[in-house]
Short mmCIF file of C-alpha atoms and ligand atoms in Angstrom, two decimals:
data_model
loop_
_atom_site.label_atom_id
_atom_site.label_comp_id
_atom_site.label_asym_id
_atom_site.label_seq_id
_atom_site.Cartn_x
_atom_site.Cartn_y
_atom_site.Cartn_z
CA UNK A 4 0.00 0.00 0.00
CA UNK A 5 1.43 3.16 -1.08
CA UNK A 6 0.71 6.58 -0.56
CA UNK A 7 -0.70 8.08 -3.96
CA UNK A 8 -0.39 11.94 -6.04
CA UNK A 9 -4.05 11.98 -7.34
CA UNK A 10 -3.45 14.13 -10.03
CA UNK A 11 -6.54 15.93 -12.05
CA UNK A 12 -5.77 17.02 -15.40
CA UNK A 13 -8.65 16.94 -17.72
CA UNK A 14 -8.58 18.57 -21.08
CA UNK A 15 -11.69 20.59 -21.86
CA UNK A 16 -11.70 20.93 -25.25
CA UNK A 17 -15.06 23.35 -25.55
CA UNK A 18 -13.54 26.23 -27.37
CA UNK A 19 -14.36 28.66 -24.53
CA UNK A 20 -12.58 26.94 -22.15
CA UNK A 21 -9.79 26.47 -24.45
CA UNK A 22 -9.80 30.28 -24.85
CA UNK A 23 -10.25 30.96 -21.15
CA UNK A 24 -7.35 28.94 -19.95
CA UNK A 25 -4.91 29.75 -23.13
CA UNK A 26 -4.69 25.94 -23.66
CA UNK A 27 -4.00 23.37 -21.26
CA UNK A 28 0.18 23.03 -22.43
CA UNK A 29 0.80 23.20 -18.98
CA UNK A 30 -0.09 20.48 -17.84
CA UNK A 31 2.73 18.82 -18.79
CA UNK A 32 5.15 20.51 -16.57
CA UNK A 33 3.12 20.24 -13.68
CA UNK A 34 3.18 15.80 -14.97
CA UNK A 35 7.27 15.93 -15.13
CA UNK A 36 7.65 17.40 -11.65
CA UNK A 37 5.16 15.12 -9.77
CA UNK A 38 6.18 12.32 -11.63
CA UNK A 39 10.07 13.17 -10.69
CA UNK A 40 9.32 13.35 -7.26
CA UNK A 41 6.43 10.76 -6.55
CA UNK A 42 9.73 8.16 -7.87
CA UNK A 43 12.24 9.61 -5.55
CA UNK A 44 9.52 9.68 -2.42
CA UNK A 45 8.48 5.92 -3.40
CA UNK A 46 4.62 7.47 -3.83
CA UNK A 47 2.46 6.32 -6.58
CA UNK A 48 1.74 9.30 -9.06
CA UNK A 49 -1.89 8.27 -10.74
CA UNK A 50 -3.34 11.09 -13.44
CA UNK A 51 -6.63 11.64 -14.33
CA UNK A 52 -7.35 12.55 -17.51
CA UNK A 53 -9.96 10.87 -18.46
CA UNK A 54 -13.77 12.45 -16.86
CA UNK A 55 -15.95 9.67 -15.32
CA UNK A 56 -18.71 11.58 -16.48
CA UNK A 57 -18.09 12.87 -20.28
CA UNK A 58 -20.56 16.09 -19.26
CA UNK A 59 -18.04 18.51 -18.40
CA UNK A 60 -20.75 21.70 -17.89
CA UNK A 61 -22.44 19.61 -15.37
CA UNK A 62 -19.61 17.44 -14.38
CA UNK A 63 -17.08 20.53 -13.55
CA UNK A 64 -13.32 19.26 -13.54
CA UNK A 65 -13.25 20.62 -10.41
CA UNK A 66 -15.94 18.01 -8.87
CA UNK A 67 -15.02 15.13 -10.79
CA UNK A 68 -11.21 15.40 -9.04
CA UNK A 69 -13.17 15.13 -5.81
CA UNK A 70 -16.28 12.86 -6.40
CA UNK A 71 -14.86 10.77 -8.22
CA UNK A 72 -11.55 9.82 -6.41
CA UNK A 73 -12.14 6.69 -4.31
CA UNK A 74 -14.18 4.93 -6.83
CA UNK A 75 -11.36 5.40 -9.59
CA UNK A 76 -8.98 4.31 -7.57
CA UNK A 77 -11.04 1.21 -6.60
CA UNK A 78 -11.65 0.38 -10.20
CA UNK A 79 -8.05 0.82 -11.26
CA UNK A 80 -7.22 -1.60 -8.31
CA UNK A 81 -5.15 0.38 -6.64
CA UNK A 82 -4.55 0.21 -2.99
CA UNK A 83 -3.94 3.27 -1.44
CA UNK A 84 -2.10 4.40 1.79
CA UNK A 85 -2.85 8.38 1.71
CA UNK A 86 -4.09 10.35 -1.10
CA UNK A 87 -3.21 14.06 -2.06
CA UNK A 88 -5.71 15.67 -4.14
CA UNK A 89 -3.44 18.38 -5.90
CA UNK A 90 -4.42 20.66 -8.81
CA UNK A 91 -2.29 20.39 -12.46
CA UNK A 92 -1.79 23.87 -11.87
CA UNK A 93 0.76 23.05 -9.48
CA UNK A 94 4.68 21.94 -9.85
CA UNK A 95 6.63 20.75 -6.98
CA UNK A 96 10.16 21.37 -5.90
CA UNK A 97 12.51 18.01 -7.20
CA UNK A 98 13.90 17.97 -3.64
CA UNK A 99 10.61 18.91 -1.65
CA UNK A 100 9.93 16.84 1.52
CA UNK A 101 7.78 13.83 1.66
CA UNK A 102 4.40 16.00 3.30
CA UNK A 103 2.64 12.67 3.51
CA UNK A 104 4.93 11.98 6.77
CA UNK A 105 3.63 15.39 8.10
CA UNK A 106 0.36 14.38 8.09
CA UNK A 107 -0.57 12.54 11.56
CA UNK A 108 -3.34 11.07 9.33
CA UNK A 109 -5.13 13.91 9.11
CA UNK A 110 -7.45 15.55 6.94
CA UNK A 111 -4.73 18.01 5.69
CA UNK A 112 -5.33 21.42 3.90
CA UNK A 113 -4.01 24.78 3.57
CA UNK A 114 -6.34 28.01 4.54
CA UNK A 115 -7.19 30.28 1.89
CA UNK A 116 -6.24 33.74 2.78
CA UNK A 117 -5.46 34.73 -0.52
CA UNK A 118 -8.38 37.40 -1.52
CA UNK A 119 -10.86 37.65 1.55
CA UNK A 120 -13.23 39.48 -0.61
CA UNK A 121 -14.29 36.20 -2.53
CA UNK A 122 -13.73 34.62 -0.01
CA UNK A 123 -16.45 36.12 2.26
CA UNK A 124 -19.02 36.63 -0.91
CA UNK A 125 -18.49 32.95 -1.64
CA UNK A 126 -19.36 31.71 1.69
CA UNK A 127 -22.05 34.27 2.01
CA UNK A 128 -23.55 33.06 -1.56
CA UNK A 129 -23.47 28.59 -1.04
CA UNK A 130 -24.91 30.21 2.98
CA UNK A 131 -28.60 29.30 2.25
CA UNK A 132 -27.85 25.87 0.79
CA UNK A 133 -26.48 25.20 3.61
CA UNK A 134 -29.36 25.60 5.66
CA UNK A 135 -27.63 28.94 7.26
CA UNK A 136 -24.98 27.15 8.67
CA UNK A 137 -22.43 29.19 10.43
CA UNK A 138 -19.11 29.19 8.24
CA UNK A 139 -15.76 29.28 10.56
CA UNK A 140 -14.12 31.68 8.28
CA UNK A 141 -10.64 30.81 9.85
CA UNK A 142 -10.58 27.19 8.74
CA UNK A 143 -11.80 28.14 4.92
CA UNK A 144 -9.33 25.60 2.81
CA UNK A 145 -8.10 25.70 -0.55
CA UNK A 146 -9.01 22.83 -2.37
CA UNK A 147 -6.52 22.76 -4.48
CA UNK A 148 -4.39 20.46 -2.47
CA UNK A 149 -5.47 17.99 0.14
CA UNK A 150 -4.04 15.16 1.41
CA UNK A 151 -6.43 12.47 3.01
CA UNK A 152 -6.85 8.81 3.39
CA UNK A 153 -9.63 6.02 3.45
CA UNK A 154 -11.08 7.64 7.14
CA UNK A 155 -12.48 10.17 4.79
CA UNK A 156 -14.23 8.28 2.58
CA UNK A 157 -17.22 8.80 4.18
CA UNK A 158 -16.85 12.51 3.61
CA UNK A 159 -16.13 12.01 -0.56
CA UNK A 160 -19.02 9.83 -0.69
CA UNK A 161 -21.02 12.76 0.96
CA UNK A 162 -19.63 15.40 -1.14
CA UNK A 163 -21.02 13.02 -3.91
CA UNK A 164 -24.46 12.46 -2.98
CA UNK A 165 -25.08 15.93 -2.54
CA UNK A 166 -23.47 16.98 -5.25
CA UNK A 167 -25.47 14.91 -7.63
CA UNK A 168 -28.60 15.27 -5.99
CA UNK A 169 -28.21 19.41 -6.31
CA UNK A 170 -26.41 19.35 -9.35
CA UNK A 171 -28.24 21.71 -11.29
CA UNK A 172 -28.51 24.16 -8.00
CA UNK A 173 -25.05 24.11 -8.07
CA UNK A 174 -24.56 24.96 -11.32
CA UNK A 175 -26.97 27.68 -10.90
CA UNK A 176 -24.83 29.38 -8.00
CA UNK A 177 -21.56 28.88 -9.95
CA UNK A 178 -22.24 30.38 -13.09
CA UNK A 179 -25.21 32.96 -12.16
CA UNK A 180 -26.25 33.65 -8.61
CA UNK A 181 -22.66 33.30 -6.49
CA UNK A 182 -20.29 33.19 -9.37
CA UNK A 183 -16.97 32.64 -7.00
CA UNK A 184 -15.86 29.48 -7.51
CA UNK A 185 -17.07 25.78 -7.74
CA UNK A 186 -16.26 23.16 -5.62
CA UNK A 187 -14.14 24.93 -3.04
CA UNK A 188 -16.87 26.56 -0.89
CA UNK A 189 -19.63 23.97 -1.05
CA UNK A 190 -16.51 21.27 0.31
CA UNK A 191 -15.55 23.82 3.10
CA UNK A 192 -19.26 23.19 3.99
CA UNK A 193 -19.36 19.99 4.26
CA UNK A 194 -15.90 19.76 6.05
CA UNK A 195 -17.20 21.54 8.87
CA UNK A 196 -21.10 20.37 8.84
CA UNK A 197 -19.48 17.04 8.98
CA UNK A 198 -16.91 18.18 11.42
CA UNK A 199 -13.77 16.45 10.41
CA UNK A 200 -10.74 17.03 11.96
CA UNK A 201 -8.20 18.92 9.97
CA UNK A 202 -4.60 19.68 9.84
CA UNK A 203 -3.99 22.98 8.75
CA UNK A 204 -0.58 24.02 9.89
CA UNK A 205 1.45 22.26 7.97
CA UNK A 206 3.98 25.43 6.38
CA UNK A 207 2.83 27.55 3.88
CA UNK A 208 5.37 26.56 1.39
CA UNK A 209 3.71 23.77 0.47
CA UNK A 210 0.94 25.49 -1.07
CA UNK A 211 1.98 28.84 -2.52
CA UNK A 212 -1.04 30.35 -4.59
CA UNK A 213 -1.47 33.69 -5.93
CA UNK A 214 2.50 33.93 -6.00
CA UNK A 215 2.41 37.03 -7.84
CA UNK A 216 0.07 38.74 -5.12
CA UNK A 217 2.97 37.54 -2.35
CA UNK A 218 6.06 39.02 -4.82
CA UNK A 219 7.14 35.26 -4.52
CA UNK A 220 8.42 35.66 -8.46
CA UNK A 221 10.71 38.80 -7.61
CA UNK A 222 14.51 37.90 -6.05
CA UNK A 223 16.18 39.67 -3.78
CA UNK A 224 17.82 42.20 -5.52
CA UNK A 225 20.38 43.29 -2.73
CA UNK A 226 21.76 39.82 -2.75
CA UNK A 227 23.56 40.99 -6.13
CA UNK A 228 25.00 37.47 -6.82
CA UNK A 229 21.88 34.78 -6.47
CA UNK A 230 18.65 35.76 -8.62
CA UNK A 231 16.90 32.80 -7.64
CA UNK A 232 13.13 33.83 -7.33
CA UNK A 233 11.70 33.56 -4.01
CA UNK A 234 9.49 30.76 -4.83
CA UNK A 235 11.90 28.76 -6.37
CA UNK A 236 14.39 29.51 -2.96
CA UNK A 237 11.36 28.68 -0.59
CA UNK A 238 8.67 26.69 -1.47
CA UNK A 239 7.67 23.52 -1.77
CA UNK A 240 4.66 23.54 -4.29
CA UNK A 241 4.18 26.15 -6.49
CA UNK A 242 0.80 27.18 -7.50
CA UNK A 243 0.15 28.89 -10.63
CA UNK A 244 -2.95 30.49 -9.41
CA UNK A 245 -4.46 33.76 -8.97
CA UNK A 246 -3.08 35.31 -12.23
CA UNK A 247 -4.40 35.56 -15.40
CA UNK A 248 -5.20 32.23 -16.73
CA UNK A 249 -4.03 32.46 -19.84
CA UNK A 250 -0.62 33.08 -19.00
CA UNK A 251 -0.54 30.21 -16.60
CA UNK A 252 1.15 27.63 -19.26
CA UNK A 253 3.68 30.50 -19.93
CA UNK A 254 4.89 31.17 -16.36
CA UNK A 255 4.87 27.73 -15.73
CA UNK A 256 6.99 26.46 -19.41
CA UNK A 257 9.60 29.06 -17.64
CA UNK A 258 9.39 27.85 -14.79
CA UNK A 259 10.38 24.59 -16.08
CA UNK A 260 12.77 25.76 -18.70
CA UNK A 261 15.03 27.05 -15.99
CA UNK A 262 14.68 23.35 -13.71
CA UNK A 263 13.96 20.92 -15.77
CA UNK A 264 18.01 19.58 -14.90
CA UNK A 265 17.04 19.13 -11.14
CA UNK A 266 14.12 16.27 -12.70
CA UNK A 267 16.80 14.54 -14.52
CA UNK A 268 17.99 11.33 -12.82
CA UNK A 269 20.98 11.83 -14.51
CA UNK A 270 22.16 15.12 -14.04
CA UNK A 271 24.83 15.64 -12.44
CA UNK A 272 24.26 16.86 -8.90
CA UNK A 273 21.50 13.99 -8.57
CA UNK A 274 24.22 11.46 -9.64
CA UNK A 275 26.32 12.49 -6.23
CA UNK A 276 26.01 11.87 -2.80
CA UNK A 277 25.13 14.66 -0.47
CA UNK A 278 25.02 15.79 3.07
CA UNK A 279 22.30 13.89 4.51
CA UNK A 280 23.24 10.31 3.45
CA UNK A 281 27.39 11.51 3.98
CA UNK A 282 27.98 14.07 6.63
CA UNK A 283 31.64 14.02 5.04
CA UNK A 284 30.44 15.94 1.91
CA UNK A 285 28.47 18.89 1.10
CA UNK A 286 25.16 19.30 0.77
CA UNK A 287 22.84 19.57 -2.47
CA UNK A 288 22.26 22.76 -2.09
CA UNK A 289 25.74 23.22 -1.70
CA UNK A 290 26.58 22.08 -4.68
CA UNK A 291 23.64 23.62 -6.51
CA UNK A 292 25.06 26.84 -5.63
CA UNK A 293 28.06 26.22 -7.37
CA UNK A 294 26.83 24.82 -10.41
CA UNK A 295 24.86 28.00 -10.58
CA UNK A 296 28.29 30.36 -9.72
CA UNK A 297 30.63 28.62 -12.01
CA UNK A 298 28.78 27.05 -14.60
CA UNK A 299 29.38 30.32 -16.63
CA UNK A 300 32.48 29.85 -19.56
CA UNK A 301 34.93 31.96 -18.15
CA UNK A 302 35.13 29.38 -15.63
CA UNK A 303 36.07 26.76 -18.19
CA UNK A 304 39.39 28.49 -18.62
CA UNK A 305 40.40 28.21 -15.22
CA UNK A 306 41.61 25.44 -12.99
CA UNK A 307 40.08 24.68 -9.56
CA UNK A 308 41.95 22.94 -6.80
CA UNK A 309 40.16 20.88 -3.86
CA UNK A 310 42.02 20.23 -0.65
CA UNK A 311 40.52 16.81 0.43
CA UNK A 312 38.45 15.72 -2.12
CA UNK A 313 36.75 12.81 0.00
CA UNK A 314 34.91 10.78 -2.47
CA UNK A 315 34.62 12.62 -5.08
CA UNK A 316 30.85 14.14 -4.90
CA UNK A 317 31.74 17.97 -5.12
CA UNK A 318 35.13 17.12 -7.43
CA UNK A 319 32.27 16.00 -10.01
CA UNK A 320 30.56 19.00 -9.66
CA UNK A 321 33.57 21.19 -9.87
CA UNK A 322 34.78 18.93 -13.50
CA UNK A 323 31.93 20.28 -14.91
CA UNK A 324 32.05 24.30 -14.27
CA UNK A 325 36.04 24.37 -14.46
CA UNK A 326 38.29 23.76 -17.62
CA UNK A 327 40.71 21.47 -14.97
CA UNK A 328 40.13 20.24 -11.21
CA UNK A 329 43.10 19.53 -8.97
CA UNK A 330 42.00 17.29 -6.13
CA UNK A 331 43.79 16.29 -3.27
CA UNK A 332 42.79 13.17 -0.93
CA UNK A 333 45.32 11.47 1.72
CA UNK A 334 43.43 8.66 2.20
CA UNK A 335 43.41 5.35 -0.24
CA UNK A 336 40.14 4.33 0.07
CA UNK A 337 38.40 8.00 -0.17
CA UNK A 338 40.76 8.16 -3.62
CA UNK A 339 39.38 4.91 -5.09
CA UNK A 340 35.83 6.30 -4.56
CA UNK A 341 36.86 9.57 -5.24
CA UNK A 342 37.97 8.47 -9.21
CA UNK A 343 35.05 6.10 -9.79
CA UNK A 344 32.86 8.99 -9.36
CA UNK A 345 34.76 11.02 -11.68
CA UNK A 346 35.33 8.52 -14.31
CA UNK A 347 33.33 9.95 -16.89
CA UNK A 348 35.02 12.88 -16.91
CA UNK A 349 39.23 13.67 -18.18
CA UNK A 350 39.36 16.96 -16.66
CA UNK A 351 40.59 15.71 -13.19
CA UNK A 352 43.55 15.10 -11.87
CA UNK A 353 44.17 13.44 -8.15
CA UNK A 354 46.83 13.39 -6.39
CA UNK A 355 47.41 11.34 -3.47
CA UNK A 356 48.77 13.10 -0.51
CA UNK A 357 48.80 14.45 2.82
CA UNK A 358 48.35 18.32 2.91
CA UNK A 359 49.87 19.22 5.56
CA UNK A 360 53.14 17.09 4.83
CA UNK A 361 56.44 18.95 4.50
CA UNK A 362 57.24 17.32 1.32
CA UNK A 363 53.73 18.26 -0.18
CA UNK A 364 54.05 21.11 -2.61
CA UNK A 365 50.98 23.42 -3.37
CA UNK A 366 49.18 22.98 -6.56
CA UNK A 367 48.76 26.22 -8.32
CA UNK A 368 45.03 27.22 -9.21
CA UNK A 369 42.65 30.42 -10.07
CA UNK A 370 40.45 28.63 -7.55
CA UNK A 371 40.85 26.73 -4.43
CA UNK A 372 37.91 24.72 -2.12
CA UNK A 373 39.57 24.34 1.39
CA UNK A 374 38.33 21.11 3.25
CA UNK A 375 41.05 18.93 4.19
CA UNK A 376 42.27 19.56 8.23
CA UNK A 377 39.18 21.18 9.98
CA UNK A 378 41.24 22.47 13.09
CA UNK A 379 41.73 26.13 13.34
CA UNK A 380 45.24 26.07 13.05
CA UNK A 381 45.09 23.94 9.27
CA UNK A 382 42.52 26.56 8.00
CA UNK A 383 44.37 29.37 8.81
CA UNK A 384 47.39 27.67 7.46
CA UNK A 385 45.62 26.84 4.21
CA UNK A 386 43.76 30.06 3.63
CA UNK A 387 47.40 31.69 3.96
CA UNK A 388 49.36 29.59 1.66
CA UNK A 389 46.56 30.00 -0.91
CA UNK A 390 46.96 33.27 -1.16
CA UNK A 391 50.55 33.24 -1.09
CA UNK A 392 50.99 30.89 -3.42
CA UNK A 393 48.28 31.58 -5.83
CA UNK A 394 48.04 35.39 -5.82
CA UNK A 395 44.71 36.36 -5.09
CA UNK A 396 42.56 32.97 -5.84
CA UNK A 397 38.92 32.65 -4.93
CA UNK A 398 38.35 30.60 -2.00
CA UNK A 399 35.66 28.31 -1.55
CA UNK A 400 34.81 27.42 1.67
CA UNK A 401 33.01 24.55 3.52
CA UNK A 402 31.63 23.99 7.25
CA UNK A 403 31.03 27.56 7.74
CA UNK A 404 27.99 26.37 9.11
CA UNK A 405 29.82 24.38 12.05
CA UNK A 406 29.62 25.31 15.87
CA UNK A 407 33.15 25.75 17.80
CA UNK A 408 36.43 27.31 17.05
CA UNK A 409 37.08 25.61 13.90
CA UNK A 410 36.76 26.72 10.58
CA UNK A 411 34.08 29.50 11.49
CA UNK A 412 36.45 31.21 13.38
CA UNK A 413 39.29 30.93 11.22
CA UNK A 414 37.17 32.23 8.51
CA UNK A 415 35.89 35.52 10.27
CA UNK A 416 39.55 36.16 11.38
CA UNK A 417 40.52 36.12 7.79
CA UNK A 418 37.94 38.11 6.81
CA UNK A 419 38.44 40.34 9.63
CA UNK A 420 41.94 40.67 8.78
CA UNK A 421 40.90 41.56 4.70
CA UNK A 422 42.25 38.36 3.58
CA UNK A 423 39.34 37.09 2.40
CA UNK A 424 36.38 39.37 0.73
CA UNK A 425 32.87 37.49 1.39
CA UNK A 426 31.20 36.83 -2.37
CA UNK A 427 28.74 35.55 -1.19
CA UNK A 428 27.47 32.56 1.11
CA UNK A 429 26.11 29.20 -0.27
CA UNK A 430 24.76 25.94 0.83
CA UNK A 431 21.94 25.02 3.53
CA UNK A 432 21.09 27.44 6.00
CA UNK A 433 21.02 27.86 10.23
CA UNK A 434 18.79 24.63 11.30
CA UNK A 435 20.12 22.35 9.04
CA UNK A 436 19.89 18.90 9.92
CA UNK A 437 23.50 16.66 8.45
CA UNK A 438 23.20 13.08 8.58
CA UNK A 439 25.10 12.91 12.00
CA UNK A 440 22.60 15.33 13.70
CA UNK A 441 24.65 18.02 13.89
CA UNK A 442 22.69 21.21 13.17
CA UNK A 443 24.43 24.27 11.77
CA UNK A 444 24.43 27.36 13.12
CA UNK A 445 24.57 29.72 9.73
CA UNK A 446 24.99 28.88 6.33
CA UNK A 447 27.24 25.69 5.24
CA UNK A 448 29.66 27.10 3.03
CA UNK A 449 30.96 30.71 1.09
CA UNK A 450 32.71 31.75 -1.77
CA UNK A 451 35.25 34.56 -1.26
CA UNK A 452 37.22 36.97 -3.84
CA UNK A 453 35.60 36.07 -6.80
C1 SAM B 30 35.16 17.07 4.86
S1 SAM B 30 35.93 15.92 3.84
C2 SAM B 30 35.98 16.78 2.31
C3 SAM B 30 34.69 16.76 1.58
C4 SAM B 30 34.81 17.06 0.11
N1 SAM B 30 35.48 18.31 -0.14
C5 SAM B 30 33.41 17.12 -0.49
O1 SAM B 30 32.94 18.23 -0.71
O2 SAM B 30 32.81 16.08 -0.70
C6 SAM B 30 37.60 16.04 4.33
C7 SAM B 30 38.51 15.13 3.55
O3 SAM B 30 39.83 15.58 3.72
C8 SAM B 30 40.68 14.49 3.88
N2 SAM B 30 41.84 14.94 4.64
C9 SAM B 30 41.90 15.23 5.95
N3 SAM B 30 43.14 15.63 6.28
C10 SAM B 30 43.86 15.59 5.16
C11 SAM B 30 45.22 15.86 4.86
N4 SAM B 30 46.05 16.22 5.82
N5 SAM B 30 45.62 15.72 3.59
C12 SAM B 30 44.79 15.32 2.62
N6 SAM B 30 43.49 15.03 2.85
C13 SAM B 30 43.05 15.16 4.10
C14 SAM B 30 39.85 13.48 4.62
O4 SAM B 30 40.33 12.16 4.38
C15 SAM B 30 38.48 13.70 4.03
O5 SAM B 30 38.23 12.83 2.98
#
């Protein structure tokens, strides 16, 4: 039994809806994200495309996700652990967290804050059908995503019975006498007439709507050397709502123009290992941020050094921004690895060695990633001799993000002392969890003198 991505995506090919909508291309990039990470989270990703009733005016998209869900799911024979209802107008972060562990087996939604005005008239319009019932305006959901399991069915099969039996007063209050919305309020109803327990505070980030409204596409434009839009940098599931609708499949093709690498199995930073599975490497992010940095072609005429390479995870990253990598590993074993992850590469060149040894002469690079010793004394050593030896290099630094008088302080002395020039800082952030528990107190790593 697995949990499932219910996943609505029903063409409407009436030629006003066509119109309305601007086409229904993206779908598609919505499909490649959940698909991407429904395989990585071991969930079961199951589309619906097809209506259950071919009636699309009475039979709204919009119900049919929601009536319809248990029975389709029965008569594909699938067996289902939890289910998340989410909309095709949604894409999800390749590394997002597995929400259905969040869930306490709840009834799980997000509140809809997003334009109180419609809010308030829709609950005020679908008030009389439901027999004056008093609306608590603080638990209204969006519908768009909600995660629930087979304790609920009882609630679905509700929603469908009354549904059905009111169709056509439905339709009347959608389309002429309420006009806000379709399913959404009449569901919030029935949640609460029904009183089912609900978990609404899981974080926001997993449902971002009306992104626009929240300035989620702008970037920080003091932090001069990462552009990353806000929603890319902090949510979870991005919802293409709340803007016009025709230029949903638009923002959301560029959306997915500028991922699409981080759904590829075999790109390169999913190929490596990473912080929380080795506590010895960097993290994703990490390395994310410097396939971002370096990946420009200047870079490609320059030669990076690493001082202790480990196994090879960041080297790999590093072979593909710079024109050569230098990296440095004292032990055997770490080596070995080190080269089989960088075998299908030529632009690397290890050297087995011990840093710190008086016979070991210092590479000479335009760039240099200091991670071998970790005690204060070694990093100061090694940020010196860099820039001795190398001129001015840029310096990449790791475990910025560690507690004590290790590299932390070695690196704000430097900087302190206008050795090093903070670029900018990269990898995870304060709170981070690394696969031996050790939480960080700022960010992981930073980039200096560039
Ligand atoms: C924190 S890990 C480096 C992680 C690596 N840079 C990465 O991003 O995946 C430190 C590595 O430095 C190596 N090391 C420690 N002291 C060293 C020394 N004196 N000379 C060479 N390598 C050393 C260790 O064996 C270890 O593999």
């Amino acid at each position: 039994m697995k949990n499932v991505v219910w996943w609505p995506a029903i063409k409407n090919n009436d030629p006003i809806a066509v119109e309305k909508y601007g086409g229904f291309d993206y779908f598609e990039y919505s499909r490649q994200t959940w698909k991407y990470w429904c395989k990585q989270n071991d969930v079961l990703f199951v589309e619906f495309t097809e209506p259950v009733e071919p009636d699309l005016y009475r039979y709204r998209v919009n119900w049919q996700k929601a009536l319809f869900v248990f029975d389709e799911l029965e008569r594909r024979n699938i067996k289902y652990d939890q289910i998340a209802l989410i909309d095709s107008t949604a894409m999800i972060k390749w590394n997002a967290p597995n929400f259905f562990e969040l869930t306490d087996r709840k009834f799980v939604a997000w509140r809809d804050l997003d334009n109180m005005r419609w809010t308030h008239d829709s609950i005020t319009g679908y008030k009389e059908f439901f027999g004056d019932f008093k609306l608590d305006t603080t638990k209204y959901i969006n519908s768009g995503f909600m995660i629930f399991n087979e304790l609920h069915r009882d609630f679905f099969d509700n929603l469908k019975k009354m549904y059905i039996d009111n169709k056509n007063d439905f339709i009347r209050l959608q389309d002429r006498d309420v006009r806000k919305g379709n399913d959404q309020t009449p569901i919030n109803y029935l949640l609460q007439i029904n009183e089912i327990d609900m978990k609404l505070d899981l974080p926001i980030t997993y449902n971002l709507t009306h992104m626009g409204r929240k300035e989620l596409f702008s970037h920080n434009w003091q932090l001069k050397t990462d552009p990353t839009p806000f929603f890319i940098k902090y949510g979870n599931v991005w919802r293409f709502t709340g803007m016009p609708k025709d230029q949903r499949s638009d923002l959301m093709k560029q959306t997915w123009e500028l991922l699409k690498h981080h759904y590829d199995k075999t790109f390169i930073i999913n190929k490596v290992q990473n912080k929380n599975k080795d506590k010895s490497t960097t993290s994703s992010k990490f390395k994310e941020d410097i396939y971002r940095t370096f990946r420009e072609q200047k870079y490609k005429n320059m030669t990076l050094l690493e001082l202790g390479c480990h196994q090879g995870n960041t080297t790999r990253i590093y072979a593909e921004c710079f024109g050569k990598v230098i990296a440095v590993e004292r032990d055997e074993s770490n080596l070995m690895k080190a080269k089989e992850m960088c075998k299908d590469v030529n632009n690397v060149e290890f050297i087995c060695a011990d840093v710190y040894d008086r016979d070991f002469k210092l590479p000479k690079a335009d760039a240099v990633h200091i991670d071998a010793g970790h005690t204060y004394e070694q990093v100061i050593y090694d940020i010196d001799r860099c820039i001795e030896t190398m001129g001015n290099p840029i310096i990449i630094m790791d475990d910025y993000g560690h507690e004590g008088k290790t590299v932390r302080n070695a690196i704000n002395d430097k900087m302190t002392e206008g050795k090093l020039q903070l670029f900018t800082h990269i990898g995870e952030d304060r709170g981070y969890v690394a696969s031996n528990d050790k939480v960080f107190i700022g960010r992981e790593g930073l980039i200096c003198n560039v």
